[in-house]
Amino acid sequence: MDIGAFVGTAAARGRIAVLFGTEGHGLTPDALARADIRLRIPMTGALDSLNIRDDGRHRLHRLHEVQQPR
């Protein structure tokens, strides 16, 4: 599931843990096996890599926004 679609779901408003894998190897098979939902960050255009710190900050901020009471 794309992370953009996930933030619109009820699951994004509950308690969650976010794990970020490395670009080359991702998460370990054990971490993947324990995950309820796997999200991906779609890559478009000329980009073939993202700075995980910068992208993670953006994604966590968006998750924080959807968890706030309306």
mmCIF file with all atom_site columns, C-alpha atoms in Angstrom:
data_model
loop_
_atom_site.group_PDB
_atom_site.id
_atom_site.type_symbol
_atom_site.label_atom_id
_atom_site.label_alt_id
_atom_site.label_comp_id
_atom_site.label_asym_id
_atom_site.label_entity_id
_atom_site.label_seq_id
_atom_site.pdbx_PDB_ins_code
_atom_site.Cartn_x
_atom_site.Cartn_y
_atom_site.Cartn_z
_atom_site.occupancy
_atom_site.B_iso_or_equiv
_atom_site.pdbx_formal_charge
_atom_site.auth_seq_id
_atom_site.auth_comp_id
_atom_site.auth_asym_id
_atom_site.auth_atom_id
_atom_site.pdbx_PDB_model_num
ATOM 1  C CA . MET A 1 1  ? 0.000   0.000   0.000   1.00 0.00 ? 1  MET A CA 1
ATOM 2  C CA . ASP A 1 2  ? 1.294   3.460   -0.745  1.00 0.00 ? 2  ASP A CA 1
ATOM 3  C CA . ILE A 1 3  ? 1.804   5.548   2.363   1.00 0.00 ? 3  ILE A CA 1
ATOM 4  C CA . GLY A 1 4  ? -0.359  8.301   0.858   1.00 0.00 ? 4  GLY A CA 1
ATOM 5  C CA . ALA A 1 5  ? -3.320  5.918   0.778   1.00 0.00 ? 5  ALA A CA 1
ATOM 6  C CA . PHE A 1 6  ? -2.622  4.643   4.304   1.00 0.00 ? 6  PHE A CA 1
ATOM 7  C CA . VAL A 1 7  ? -2.972  8.055   5.962   1.00 0.00 ? 7  VAL A CA 1
ATOM 8  C CA . GLY A 1 8  ? -6.604  8.120   4.817   1.00 0.00 ? 8  GLY A CA 1
ATOM 9  C CA . THR A 1 9  ? -7.469  4.871   6.606   1.00 0.00 ? 9  THR A CA 1
ATOM 10 C CA . ALA A 1 10 ? -8.808  4.243   10.099  1.00 0.00 ? 10 ALA A CA 1
ATOM 11 C CA . ALA A 1 11 ? -5.630  2.272   10.896  1.00 0.00 ? 11 ALA A CA 1
ATOM 12 C CA . ALA A 1 12 ? -3.575  5.467   10.542  1.00 0.00 ? 12 ALA A CA 1
ATOM 13 C CA . ARG A 1 13 ? -5.563  6.988   13.393  1.00 0.00 ? 13 ARG A CA 1
ATOM 14 C CA . GLY A 1 14 ? -4.743  4.202   15.857  1.00 0.00 ? 14 GLY A CA 1
ATOM 15 C CA . ARG A 1 15 ? -1.571  3.243   17.648  1.00 0.00 ? 15 ARG A CA 1
ATOM 16 C CA . ILE A 1 16 ? 1.183   2.454   15.204  1.00 0.00 ? 16 ILE A CA 1
ATOM 17 C CA . ALA A 1 17 ? 4.868   1.696   15.071  1.00 0.00 ? 17 ALA A CA 1
ATOM 18 C CA . VAL A 1 18 ? 6.826   2.842   12.049  1.00 0.00 ? 18 VAL A CA 1
ATOM 19 C CA . LEU A 1 19 ? 9.951   0.999   10.953  1.00 0.00 ? 19 LEU A CA 1
ATOM 20 C CA . PHE A 1 20 ? 12.213  2.295   8.202   1.00 0.00 ? 20 PHE A CA 1
ATOM 21 C CA . GLY A 1 21 ? 14.485  -0.113  6.367   1.00 0.00 ? 21 GLY A CA 1
ATOM 22 C CA . THR A 1 22 ? 17.724  0.595   4.598   1.00 0.00 ? 22 THR A CA 1
ATOM 23 C CA . GLU A 1 23 ? 17.643  1.437   0.915   1.00 0.00 ? 23 GLU A CA 1
ATOM 24 C CA . GLY A 1 24 ? 19.635  -1.583  -0.161  1.00 0.00 ? 24 GLY A CA 1
ATOM 25 C CA . HIS A 1 25 ? 18.339  -4.317  2.123   1.00 0.00 ? 25 HIS A CA 1
ATOM 26 C CA . GLY A 1 26 ? 15.122  -2.955  3.612   1.00 0.00 ? 26 GLY A CA 1
ATOM 27 C CA . LEU A 1 27 ? 13.890  -4.557  6.809   1.00 0.00 ? 27 LEU A CA 1
ATOM 28 C CA . THR A 1 28 ? 14.866  -7.994  8.050   1.00 0.00 ? 28 THR A CA 1
ATOM 29 C CA . PRO A 1 29 ? 12.596  -10.928 7.152   1.00 0.00 ? 29 PRO A CA 1
ATOM 30 C CA . ASP A 1 30 ? 11.645  -11.170 10.861  1.00 0.00 ? 30 ASP A CA 1
ATOM 31 C CA . ALA A 1 31 ? 10.555  -7.509  10.994  1.00 0.00 ? 31 ALA A CA 1
ATOM 32 C CA . LEU A 1 32 ? 8.535   -7.931  7.784   1.00 0.00 ? 32 LEU A CA 1
ATOM 33 C CA . ALA A 1 33 ? 6.860   -11.087 9.124   1.00 0.00 ? 33 ALA A CA 1
ATOM 34 C CA . ARG A 1 34 ? 5.687   -9.206  12.225  1.00 0.00 ? 34 ARG A CA 1
ATOM 35 C CA . ALA A 1 35 ? 4.225   -6.272  10.289  1.00 0.00 ? 35 ALA A CA 1
ATOM 36 C CA . ASP A 1 36 ? 0.454   -5.923  10.018  1.00 0.00 ? 36 ASP A CA 1
ATOM 37 C CA . ILE A 1 37 ? 0.740   -3.439  7.158   1.00 0.00 ? 37 ILE A CA 1
ATOM 38 C CA . ARG A 1 38 ? 3.587   -2.789  4.758   1.00 0.00 ? 38 ARG A CA 1
ATOM 39 C CA . LEU A 1 39 ? 3.822   0.616   3.171   1.00 0.00 ? 39 LEU A CA 1
ATOM 40 C CA . ARG A 1 40 ? 5.978   1.772   0.342   1.00 0.00 ? 40 ARG A CA 1
ATOM 41 C CA . ILE A 1 41 ? 7.160   5.190   -0.666  1.00 0.00 ? 41 ILE A CA 1
ATOM 42 C CA . PRO A 1 42 ? 6.556   5.497   -4.398  1.00 0.00 ? 42 PRO A CA 1
ATOM 43 C CA . MET A 1 43 ? 9.424   6.848   -6.467  1.00 0.00 ? 43 MET A CA 1
ATOM 44 C CA . THR A 1 44 ? 8.656   8.945   -9.515  1.00 0.00 ? 44 THR A CA 1
ATOM 45 C CA . GLY A 1 45 ? 10.600  10.896  -12.067 1.00 0.00 ? 45 GLY A CA 1
ATOM 46 C CA . ALA A 1 46 ? 14.369  11.066  -12.023 1.00 0.00 ? 46 ALA A CA 1
ATOM 47 C CA . LEU A 1 47 ? 14.702  10.253  -8.308  1.00 0.00 ? 47 LEU A CA 1
ATOM 48 C CA . ASP A 1 48 ? 16.023  6.818   -7.506  1.00 0.00 ? 48 ASP A CA 1
ATOM 49 C CA . SER A 1 49 ? 16.870  7.502   -3.871  1.00 0.00 ? 49 SER A CA 1
ATOM 50 C CA . LEU A 1 50 ? 15.535  9.461   -0.906  1.00 0.00 ? 50 LEU A CA 1
ATOM 51 C CA . ASN A 1 51 ? 17.154  10.728  2.241   1.00 0.00 ? 51 ASN A CA 1
ATOM 52 C CA . ILE A 1 52 ? 15.421  8.510   4.809   1.00 0.00 ? 52 ILE A CA 1
ATOM 53 C CA . ARG A 1 53 ? 15.718  11.147  7.526   1.00 0.00 ? 53 ARG A CA 1
ATOM 54 C CA . ASP A 1 54 ? 14.018  13.817  5.454   1.00 0.00 ? 54 ASP A CA 1
ATOM 55 C CA . ASP A 1 55 ? 11.359  11.546  4.025   1.00 0.00 ? 55 ASP A CA 1
ATOM 56 C CA . GLY A 1 56 ? 10.713  9.929   7.411   1.00 0.00 ? 56 GLY A CA 1
ATOM 57 C CA . ARG A 1 57 ? 10.228  13.326  8.997   1.00 0.00 ? 57 ARG A CA 1
ATOM 58 C CA . HIS A 1 58 ? 7.645   14.224  6.348   1.00 0.00 ? 58 HIS A CA 1
ATOM 59 C CA . ARG A 1 59 ? 5.766   10.903  6.658   1.00 0.00 ? 59 ARG A CA 1
ATOM 60 C CA . LEU A 1 60 ? 5.706   10.989  10.464  1.00 0.00 ? 60 LEU A CA 1
ATOM 61 C CA . HIS A 1 61 ? 4.431   14.567  10.407  1.00 0.00 ? 61 HIS A CA 1
ATOM 62 C CA . ARG A 1 62 ? 1.596   13.529  8.086   1.00 0.00 ? 62 ARG A CA 1
ATOM 63 C CA . LEU A 1 63 ? 0.690   10.612  10.369  1.00 0.00 ? 63 LEU A CA 1
ATOM 64 C CA . HIS A 1 64 ? 0.725   12.990  13.338  1.00 0.00 ? 64 HIS A CA 1
ATOM 65 C CA . GLU A 1 65 ? -1.678  15.327  11.509  1.00 0.00 ? 65 GLU A CA 1
ATOM 66 C CA . VAL A 1 66 ? -4.237  12.595  10.831  1.00 0.00 ? 66 VAL A CA 1
ATOM 67 C CA . GLN A 1 67 ? -4.140  11.430  14.453  1.00 0.00 ? 67 GLN A CA 1
ATOM 68 C CA . GLN A 1 68 ? -5.133  14.832  15.834  1.00 0.00 ? 68 GLN A CA 1
ATOM 69 C CA . PRO A 1 69 ? -8.789  15.270  16.884  1.00 0.00 ? 69 PRO A CA 1
ATOM 70 C CA . ARG A 1 70 ? -10.904 17.109  14.376  1.00 0.00 ? 70 ARG A CA 1
#
